[in-house]
Amino acid sequence: MAYLPAGMPTPQASQDDAAFWDGCNHKKLVIRHCNGCQRFFHPPAPACPRCASTKVDWKEVSGNGTVFTYTIGHHAVHSSLKGHKPYNVAIVLLDDADDVRLVSNVVDVEAHDMKIGMPVSIFWDEISEGVYLPRFKKNIAKEAA
Ligand SMILES: [Zn+2]
């Protein structure tokens, strides 16, 4: 069962981010990488926001990261969320993609247990047949280390 209820809007890929969403549907987290300054960036764009190079490609990253910050949603910002329990929206700093942060959710942590700095790892949440969103689960092994 998906973290958020059916009926939530789904990603509408653009020319710039189609490869990102296609990667997700193959359970691969791919992030834009600049061959000019050798740094990752997100959201995807045809040129690097730091050095303006158009020599950019996609690199697969691990999907491990930490909760940079988060909020707990109690209000139904979309009609499909009416009656849904509080949910988190987390900003996850990826371990191996420079300062790239993804807006996502941590699916297995209750609102009162969310913590900044919590290690997390990717969880491919199938929101409809063959459509996966990059969400996260608490990385228990890393937390104990
Ligand atoms: Zn660059």
Tab-separated table of N, CA and C and ligand atoms in Angstrom:
chain	number	residue	atom	x	y	z
A	1	MET	N	0.841	-1.188	0.000
A	1	MET	CA	0.000	0.000	0.000
A	1	MET	C	0.881	1.245	0.000
A	2	ALA	N	0.558	2.180	-0.862
A	2	ALA	CA	1.352	3.401	-0.984
A	2	ALA	C	1.231	4.238	0.293
A	3	TYR	N	2.268	5.039	0.549
A	3	TYR	CA	2.310	5.856	1.766
A	3	TYR	C	1.158	6.854	1.819
A	4	LEU	N	0.860	7.480	0.694
A	4	LEU	CA	-0.255	8.434	0.640
A	4	LEU	C	-1.381	7.812	-0.176
A	5	PRO	N	-2.621	8.225	0.080
A	5	PRO	CA	-3.760	7.561	-0.556
A	5	PRO	C	-3.784	7.705	-2.082
A	6	ALA	N	-4.466	6.748	-2.715
A	6	ALA	CA	-4.686	6.852	-4.161
A	6	ALA	C	-5.467	8.133	-4.417
A	7	GLY	N	-5.264	8.720	-5.551
A	7	GLY	CA	-5.966	9.956	-5.862
A	7	GLY	C	-5.068	11.169	-5.743
A	8	MET	N	-3.900	10.976	-5.119
A	8	MET	CA	-2.934	12.079	-5.083
A	8	MET	C	-2.420	12.301	-6.506
A	9	PRO	N	-2.127	13.544	-6.850
A	9	PRO	CA	-1.580	13.797	-8.195
A	9	PRO	C	-0.276	13.017	-8.400
A	10	THR	N	-0.063	12.542	-9.592
A	10	THR	CA	1.152	11.781	-9.898
A	10	THR	C	2.113	12.661	-10.704
A	11	PRO	N	3.399	12.305	-10.696
A	11	PRO	CA	4.366	13.127	-11.442
A	11	PRO	C	4.011	13.209	-12.925
A	12	GLN	N	4.142	14.400	-13.457
A	12	GLN	CA	3.972	14.622	-14.894
A	12	GLN	C	5.355	14.989	-15.426
A	13	ALA	N	6.000	14.040	-16.072
A	13	ALA	CA	7.381	14.244	-16.501
A	13	ALA	C	7.478	15.351	-17.541
A	14	SER	N	8.523	16.138	-17.422
A	14	SER	CA	8.828	17.151	-18.432
A	14	SER	C	10.058	16.678	-19.211
A	15	GLN	N	10.415	17.411	-20.234
A	15	GLN	CA	11.597	17.061	-21.018
A	15	GLN	C	12.830	17.010	-20.118
A	16	ASP	N	12.900	17.904	-19.141
A	16	ASP	CA	14.084	17.991	-18.286
A	16	ASP	C	14.191	16.860	-17.269
A	17	ASP	N	13.034	16.370	-16.784
A	17	ASP	CA	13.116	15.379	-15.707
A	17	ASP	C	12.585	13.991	-16.091
A	18	ALA	N	12.295	13.773	-17.366
A	18	ALA	CA	11.751	12.474	-17.802
A	18	ALA	C	12.674	11.321	-17.418
A	19	ALA	N	13.997	11.501	-17.556
A	19	ALA	CA	14.940	10.415	-17.234
A	19	ALA	C	14.921	10.101	-15.738
A	20	PHE	N	14.700	11.144	-14.914
A	20	PHE	CA	14.601	10.918	-13.466
A	20	PHE	C	13.413	10.006	-13.161
A	21	TRP	N	12.237	10.358	-13.710
A	21	TRP	CA	11.031	9.561	-13.427
A	21	TRP	C	11.099	8.182	-14.070
A	22	ASP	N	11.713	8.099	-15.241
A	22	ASP	CA	11.888	6.789	-15.884
A	22	ASP	C	12.790	5.904	-15.026
A	23	GLY	N	13.863	6.502	-14.469
A	23	GLY	CA	14.734	5.766	-13.546
A	23	GLY	C	13.938	5.250	-12.361
A	24	CYS	N	13.105	6.093	-11.792
A	24	CYS	CA	12.272	5.675	-10.652
A	24	CYS	C	11.423	4.457	-11.012
A	25	ASN	N	10.832	4.491	-12.188
A	25	ASN	CA	9.967	3.374	-12.584
A	25	ASN	C	10.751	2.087	-12.799
A	26	HIS	N	12.084	2.197	-12.884
A	26	HIS	CA	12.969	1.025	-12.940
A	26	HIS	C	13.719	0.837	-11.622
A	27	LYS	N	13.232	1.509	-10.581
A	27	LYS	CA	13.821	1.437	-9.236
A	27	LYS	C	15.299	1.806	-9.242
A	28	LYS	N	15.616	2.840	-10.005
A	28	LYS	CA	16.976	3.387	-10.022
A	28	LYS	C	16.872	4.881	-9.745
A	29	LEU	N	17.665	5.334	-8.763
A	29	LEU	CA	17.684	6.760	-8.445
A	29	LEU	C	18.825	7.395	-9.234
A	30	VAL	N	18.453	8.169	-10.245
A	30	VAL	CA	19.464	8.830	-11.078
A	30	VAL	C	19.364	10.339	-10.880
A	31	ILE	N	20.525	10.957	-10.731
A	31	ILE	CA	20.605	12.392	-10.443
A	31	ILE	C	21.483	13.041	-11.515
A	32	ARG	N	21.115	14.259	-11.891
A	32	ARG	CA	21.903	15.010	-12.867
A	32	ARG	C	23.302	15.266	-12.317
A	33	HIS	N	24.320	15.042	-13.173
A	33	HIS	CA	25.708	15.258	-12.796
A	33	HIS	C	26.364	16.123	-13.854
A	34	CYS	N	27.112	17.120	-13.404
A	34	CYS	CA	27.781	18.042	-14.313
A	34	CYS	C	29.211	17.582	-14.575
A	35	ASN	N	29.554	17.461	-15.832
A	35	ASN	CA	30.920	17.077	-16.180
A	35	ASN	C	31.846	18.286	-16.252
A	36	GLY	N	31.284	19.492	-16.102
A	36	GLY	CA	32.110	20.694	-16.040
A	36	GLY	C	32.716	20.859	-14.649
A	37	CYS	N	31.862	20.910	-13.635
A	37	CYS	CA	32.358	21.122	-12.262
A	37	CYS	C	32.335	19.846	-11.424
A	38	GLN	N	31.916	18.738	-12.039
A	38	GLN	CA	31.934	17.427	-11.366
A	38	GLN	C	31.051	17.388	-10.117
A	39	ARG	N	29.902	18.074	-10.221
A	39	ARG	CA	29.000	18.053	-9.071
A	39	ARG	C	27.595	17.643	-9.511
A	40	PHE	N	26.869	17.061	-8.549
A	40	PHE	CA	25.468	16.710	-8.799
A	40	PHE	C	24.588	17.937	-8.592
A	41	PHE	N	23.430	17.938	-9.263
A	41	PHE	CA	22.431	18.968	-8.972
A	41	PHE	C	21.030	18.419	-9.186
A	42	HIS	N	20.074	19.060	-8.535
A	42	HIS	CA	18.677	18.651	-8.599
A	42	HIS	C	17.845	19.866	-8.215
A	43	PRO	N	16.734	20.142	-8.808
A	43	PRO	CA	16.059	19.347	-9.830
A	43	PRO	C	16.806	19.368	-11.166
A	44	PRO	N	16.475	18.384	-12.009
A	44	PRO	CA	17.158	18.257	-13.294
A	44	PRO	C	16.940	19.477	-14.184
A	45	ALA	N	17.977	19.837	-14.896
A	45	ALA	CA	17.914	20.955	-15.839
A	45	ALA	C	18.890	20.656	-16.972
A	46	PRO	N	18.718	21.301	-18.113
A	46	PRO	CA	19.612	21.027	-19.246
A	46	PRO	C	21.017	21.609	-19.078
A	47	ALA	N	21.196	22.515	-18.121
A	47	ALA	CA	22.520	23.088	-17.870
A	47	ALA	C	22.763	23.148	-16.364
A	48	CYS	N	24.027	23.104	-15.992
A	48	CYS	CA	24.407	23.120	-14.575
A	48	CYS	C	24.099	24.490	-13.965
A	49	PRO	N	23.407	24.536	-12.820
A	49	PRO	CA	23.104	25.822	-12.195
A	49	PRO	C	24.336	26.504	-11.597
A	50	ARG	N	25.441	25.769	-11.418
A	50	ARG	CA	26.650	26.362	-10.834
A	50	ARG	C	27.569	26.952	-11.899
A	51	CYS	N	27.848	26.140	-12.938
A	51	CYS	CA	28.874	26.577	-13.901
A	51	CYS	C	28.308	26.774	-15.306
A	52	ALA	N	27.023	26.524	-15.492
A	52	ALA	CA	26.319	26.724	-16.762
A	52	ALA	C	26.735	25.747	-17.859
A	53	SER	N	27.539	24.761	-17.519
A	53	SER	CA	27.927	23.766	-18.518
A	53	SER	C	26.700	22.977	-18.976
A	54	THR	N	26.669	22.662	-20.261
A	54	THR	CA	25.618	21.782	-20.768
A	54	THR	C	26.141	20.350	-20.901
A	55	LYS	N	27.361	20.127	-20.442
A	55	LYS	CA	27.922	18.762	-20.444
A	55	LYS	C	27.452	18.057	-19.175
A	56	VAL	N	26.174	17.685	-19.190
A	56	VAL	CA	25.569	17.054	-18.024
A	56	VAL	C	25.078	15.662	-18.404
A	57	ASP	N	25.133	14.755	-17.448
A	57	ASP	CA	24.592	13.418	-17.678
A	57	ASP	C	23.876	12.955	-16.409
A	58	TRP	N	23.511	11.689	-16.403
A	58	TRP	CA	22.791	11.121	-15.264
A	58	TRP	C	23.688	10.100	-14.598
A	59	LYS	N	23.714	10.094	-13.284
A	59	LYS	CA	24.456	9.065	-12.554
A	59	LYS	C	23.528	8.438	-11.524
A	60	GLU	N	23.631	7.111	-11.420
A	60	GLU	CA	22.839	6.418	-10.406
A	60	GLU	C	23.525	6.586	-9.051
A	61	VAL	N	22.736	6.883	-8.034
A	61	VAL	CA	23.261	7.014	-6.672
A	61	VAL	C	22.604	5.963	-5.777
A	62	SER	N	23.141	5.832	-4.558
A	62	SER	CA	22.761	4.705	-3.693
A	62	SER	C	21.328	4.784	-3.157
A	63	GLY	N	20.835	5.993	-2.946
A	63	GLY	CA	19.529	6.125	-2.295
A	63	GLY	C	19.638	6.158	-0.779
A	64	ASN	N	20.873	6.204	-0.266
A	64	ASN	CA	21.061	6.386	1.175
A	64	ASN	C	21.192	7.873	1.465
A	65	GLY	N	20.700	8.264	2.624
A	65	GLY	CA	20.790	9.670	2.982
A	65	GLY	C	20.392	9.891	4.424
A	66	THR	N	20.197	11.168	4.762
A	66	THR	CA	19.739	11.521	6.104
A	66	THR	C	18.625	12.560	5.989
A	67	VAL	N	17.758	12.563	6.999
A	67	VAL	CA	16.685	13.559	7.031
A	67	VAL	C	17.319	14.914	7.340
A	68	PHE	N	17.243	15.822	6.376
A	68	PHE	CA	17.800	17.170	6.532
A	68	PHE	C	16.831	18.025	7.347
A	69	THR	N	15.562	17.920	7.015
A	69	THR	CA	14.491	18.536	7.800
A	69	THR	C	13.183	17.880	7.384
A	70	TYR	N	12.122	18.205	8.083
A	70	TYR	CA	10.818	17.592	7.766
A	70	TYR	C	9.712	18.444	8.347
A	71	THR	N	8.508	18.140	7.922
A	71	THR	CA	7.329	18.718	8.551
A	71	THR	C	6.277	17.614	8.645
A	72	ILE	N	5.321	17.806	9.523
A	72	ILE	CA	4.222	16.843	9.675
A	72	ILE	C	2.958	17.519	9.161
A	73	GLY	N	2.315	16.858	8.192
A	73	GLY	CA	1.081	17.394	7.632
A	73	GLY	C	-0.133	16.858	8.371
A	74	HIS	N	-0.944	17.762	8.882
A	74	HIS	CA	-2.200	17.376	9.550
A	74	HIS	C	-3.405	17.821	8.731
A	75	HIS	N	-3.176	18.760	7.835
A	75	HIS	CA	-4.250	19.361	7.064
A	75	HIS	C	-4.332	18.666	5.696
A	76	ALA	N	-5.542	18.423	5.232
A	76	ALA	CA	-5.726	17.795	3.921
A	76	ALA	C	-5.498	18.838	2.821
A	77	VAL	N	-4.270	18.905	2.339
A	77	VAL	CA	-3.957	19.880	1.291
A	77	VAL	C	-4.480	19.412	-0.069
A	78	HIS	N	-4.936	18.165	-0.129
A	78	HIS	CA	-5.544	17.616	-1.338
A	78	HIS	C	-6.743	16.790	-0.886
A	79	SER	N	-7.799	16.788	-1.677
A	79	SER	CA	-9.035	16.113	-1.258
A	79	SER	C	-8.816	14.640	-0.903
A	80	SER	N	-7.862	13.975	-1.553
A	80	SER	CA	-7.638	12.555	-1.261
A	80	SER	C	-7.040	12.336	0.132
A	81	LEU	N	-6.548	13.399	0.764
A	81	LEU	CA	-5.935	13.270	2.098
A	81	LEU	C	-6.947	13.417	3.231
A	82	LYS	N	-8.223	13.707	2.891
A	82	LYS	CA	-9.236	13.861	3.932
A	82	LYS	C	-9.360	12.560	4.718
A	83	GLY	N	-9.249	12.664	6.045
A	83	GLY	CA	-9.363	11.483	6.894
A	83	GLY	C	-8.079	10.681	6.999
A	84	HIS	N	-7.052	11.063	6.262
A	84	HIS	CA	-5.773	10.359	6.321
A	84	HIS	C	-5.036	10.783	7.581
A	85	LYS	N	-4.286	9.869	8.176
A	85	LYS	CA	-3.532	10.211	9.387
A	85	LYS	C	-2.421	11.215	9.051
A	86	PRO	N	-1.891	11.892	10.086
A	86	PRO	CA	-0.794	12.827	9.801
A	86	PRO	C	0.341	12.134	9.036
A	87	TYR	N	0.962	12.857	8.160
A	87	TYR	CA	2.013	12.299	7.317
A	87	TYR	C	3.207	13.248	7.367
A	88	ASN	N	4.381	12.705	7.125
A	88	ASN	CA	5.559	13.564	7.096
A	88	ASN	C	5.902	13.909	5.660
A	89	VAL	N	6.496	15.068	5.491
A	89	VAL	CA	7.147	15.456	4.247
A	89	VAL	C	8.579	15.759	4.646
A	90	ALA	N	9.509	14.976	4.101
A	90	ALA	CA	10.905	15.078	4.528
A	90	ALA	C	11.776	15.597	3.393
A	91	ILE	N	12.784	16.366	3.769
A	91	ILE	CA	13.841	16.759	2.839
A	91	ILE	C	15.012	15.845	3.165
A	92	VAL	N	15.387	14.997	2.210
A	92	VAL	CA	16.438	14.006	2.441
A	92	VAL	C	17.710	14.428	1.706
A	93	LEU	N	18.784	14.593	2.477
A	93	LEU	CA	20.103	14.898	1.919
A	93	LEU	C	20.742	13.566	1.523
A	94	LEU	N	21.034	13.398	0.245
A	94	LEU	CA	21.600	12.140	-0.234
A	94	LEU	C	23.071	12.019	0.169
A	95	ASP	N	23.502	10.790	0.497
A	95	ASP	CA	24.878	10.559	0.966
A	95	ASP	C	25.918	10.782	-0.128
A	96	ASP	N	25.572	10.439	-1.364
A	96	ASP	CA	26.597	10.378	-2.402
A	96	ASP	C	26.240	11.233	-3.616
A	97	ALA	N	25.626	12.393	-3.366
A	97	ALA	CA	25.256	13.287	-4.465
A	97	ALA	C	25.480	14.746	-4.071
A	98	ASP	N	26.657	15.017	-3.485
A	98	ASP	CA	27.003	16.376	-3.053
A	98	ASP	C	25.911	16.931	-2.133
A	99	ASP	N	25.329	18.098	-2.463
A	99	ASP	CA	24.329	18.685	-1.569
A	99	ASP	C	22.895	18.484	-2.073
A	100	VAL	N	22.703	17.463	-2.926
A	100	VAL	CA	21.364	17.212	-3.471
A	100	VAL	C	20.427	16.712	-2.365
A	101	ARG	N	19.269	17.338	-2.316
A	101	ARG	CA	18.228	16.971	-1.358
A	101	ARG	C	16.945	16.682	-2.126
A	102	LEU	N	16.266	15.609	-1.746
A	102	LEU	CA	14.991	15.252	-2.373
A	102	LEU	C	13.846	15.532	-1.415
A	103	VAL	N	12.755	16.024	-1.953
A	103	VAL	CA	11.520	16.149	-1.180
A	103	VAL	C	10.810	14.803	-1.274
A	104	SER	N	10.514	14.207	-0.131
A	104	SER	CA	9.946	12.869	-0.139
A	104	SER	C	9.200	12.629	1.170
A	105	ASN	N	9.047	11.356	1.506
A	105	ASN	CA	8.404	10.968	2.757
A	105	ASN	C	9.206	9.809	3.349
A	106	VAL	N	9.186	9.687	4.655
A	106	VAL	CA	9.753	8.519	5.336
A	106	VAL	C	8.562	7.657	5.733
A	107	VAL	N	8.439	6.479	5.115
A	107	VAL	CA	7.177	5.737	5.158
A	107	VAL	C	6.957	4.912	6.422
A	108	ASP	N	8.013	4.632	7.171
A	108	ASP	CA	7.860	3.699	8.296
A	108	ASP	C	8.123	4.348	9.656
A	109	VAL	N	8.017	5.663	9.731
A	109	VAL	CA	8.275	6.364	10.989
A	109	VAL	C	7.048	7.207	11.342
A	110	GLU	N	6.547	7.010	12.552
A	110	GLU	CA	5.401	7.801	13.009
A	110	GLU	C	5.830	9.253	13.216
A	111	ALA	N	4.863	10.148	13.159
A	111	ALA	CA	5.142	11.583	13.235
A	111	ALA	C	6.008	11.938	14.447
A	112	HIS	N	5.682	11.377	15.619
A	112	HIS	CA	6.410	11.756	16.842
A	112	HIS	C	7.821	11.160	16.896
A	113	ASP	N	8.146	10.230	15.992
A	113	ASP	CA	9.484	9.623	15.980
A	113	ASP	C	10.398	10.193	14.896
A	114	MET	N	9.900	11.131	14.107
A	114	MET	CA	10.755	11.732	13.069
A	114	MET	C	11.853	12.547	13.748
A	115	LYS	N	13.063	12.479	13.148
A	115	LYS	CA	14.192	13.230	13.703
A	115	LYS	C	15.069	13.765	12.572
A	116	ILE	N	15.514	14.991	12.743
A	116	ILE	CA	16.520	15.535	11.828
A	116	ILE	C	17.799	14.742	12.042
A	117	GLY	N	18.460	14.376	10.945
A	117	GLY	CA	19.695	13.606	11.023
A	117	GLY	C	19.481	12.101	10.985
A	118	MET	N	18.238	11.662	10.967
A	118	MET	CA	17.929	10.232	10.929
A	118	MET	C	18.428	9.623	9.613
A	119	PRO	N	19.232	8.546	9.687
A	119	PRO	CA	19.650	7.894	8.447
A	119	PRO	C	18.471	7.167	7.790
A	120	VAL	N	18.380	7.292	6.488
A	120	VAL	CA	17.290	6.669	5.733
A	120	VAL	C	17.852	6.029	4.467
A	121	SER	N	17.087	5.115	3.903
A	121	SER	CA	17.465	4.522	2.622
A	121	SER	C	16.239	4.438	1.730
A	122	ILE	N	16.495	4.362	0.440
A	122	ILE	CA	15.418	4.462	-0.544
A	122	ILE	C	14.417	3.317	-0.402
A	123	PHE	N	13.149	3.657	-0.617
A	123	PHE	CA	12.058	2.680	-0.657
A	123	PHE	C	11.236	3.021	-1.892
A	124	TRP	N	11.115	2.074	-2.801
A	124	TRP	CA	10.377	2.329	-4.043
A	124	TRP	C	8.901	2.055	-3.816
A	125	ASP	N	8.145	3.117	-3.715
A	125	ASP	CA	6.721	3.043	-3.399
A	125	ASP	C	5.922	2.985	-4.696
A	126	GLU	N	5.283	1.827	-4.943
A	126	GLU	CA	4.503	1.650	-6.179
A	126	GLU	C	3.141	2.303	-5.981
A	127	ILE	N	2.929	3.447	-6.634
A	127	ILE	CA	1.688	4.194	-6.439
A	127	ILE	C	0.602	3.766	-7.416
A	128	SER	N	1.003	3.192	-8.535
A	128	SER	CA	0.073	2.532	-9.442
A	128	SER	C	0.926	1.548	-10.236
A	129	GLU	N	0.295	0.711	-11.010
A	129	GLU	CA	1.051	-0.378	-11.642
A	129	GLU	C	2.224	0.166	-12.462
A	130	GLY	N	3.437	-0.208	-12.056
A	130	GLY	CA	4.635	0.168	-12.781
A	130	GLY	C	5.118	1.590	-12.540
A	131	VAL	N	4.420	2.320	-11.658
A	131	VAL	CA	4.817	3.707	-11.358
A	131	VAL	C	5.339	3.753	-9.923
A	132	TYR	N	6.618	4.082	-9.782
A	132	TYR	CA	7.260	4.089	-8.468
A	132	TYR	C	7.727	5.493	-8.105
A	133	LEU	N	7.529	5.837	-6.829
A	133	LEU	CA	8.056	7.097	-6.316
A	133	LEU	C	9.198	6.798	-5.356
A	134	PRO	N	10.220	7.661	-5.363
A	134	PRO	CA	11.320	7.474	-4.408
A	134	PRO	C	10.924	7.981	-3.027
A	135	ARG	N	10.631	7.054	-2.145
A	135	ARG	CA	10.356	7.410	-0.756
A	135	ARG	C	11.433	6.748	0.089
A	136	PHE	N	11.387	6.910	1.379
A	136	PHE	CA	12.487	6.446	2.222
A	136	PHE	C	11.970	5.667	3.410
A	137	LYS	N	12.856	4.787	3.927
A	137	LYS	CA	12.620	4.070	5.177
A	137	LYS	C	13.786	4.362	6.100
A	138	LYS	N	13.522	4.258	7.383
A	138	LYS	CA	14.569	4.429	8.380
A	138	LYS	C	15.648	3.390	8.125
A	139	ASN	N	16.908	3.807	8.131
A	139	ASN	CA	18.038	2.900	7.922
A	139	ASN	C	18.551	2.459	9.290
A	140	ILE	N	17.987	1.369	9.768
A	140	ILE	CA	18.275	0.919	11.132
A	140	ILE	C	19.741	0.523	11.303
A	141	ALA	N	20.309	-0.147	10.292
A	141	ALA	CA	21.710	-0.596	10.375
A	141	ALA	C	22.643	0.601	10.525
A	142	LYS	N	22.377	1.638	9.760
A	142	LYS	CA	23.246	2.809	9.800
A	142	LYS	C	23.052	3.601	11.092
A	143	GLU	N	21.807	3.628	11.587
A	143	GLU	CA	21.530	4.361	12.808
A	143	GLU	C	22.294	3.765	13.996
A	144	ALA	N	22.420	2.428	13.986
A	144	ALA	CA	23.099	1.744	15.083
A	144	ALA	C	24.611	1.887	15.002
A	145	ALA	N	25.130	2.173	13.800
A	145	ALA	CA	26.590	2.241	13.611
A	145	ALA	C	27.185	3.484	14.269
B	1	ZN	ZN	28.759	22.458	-13.306
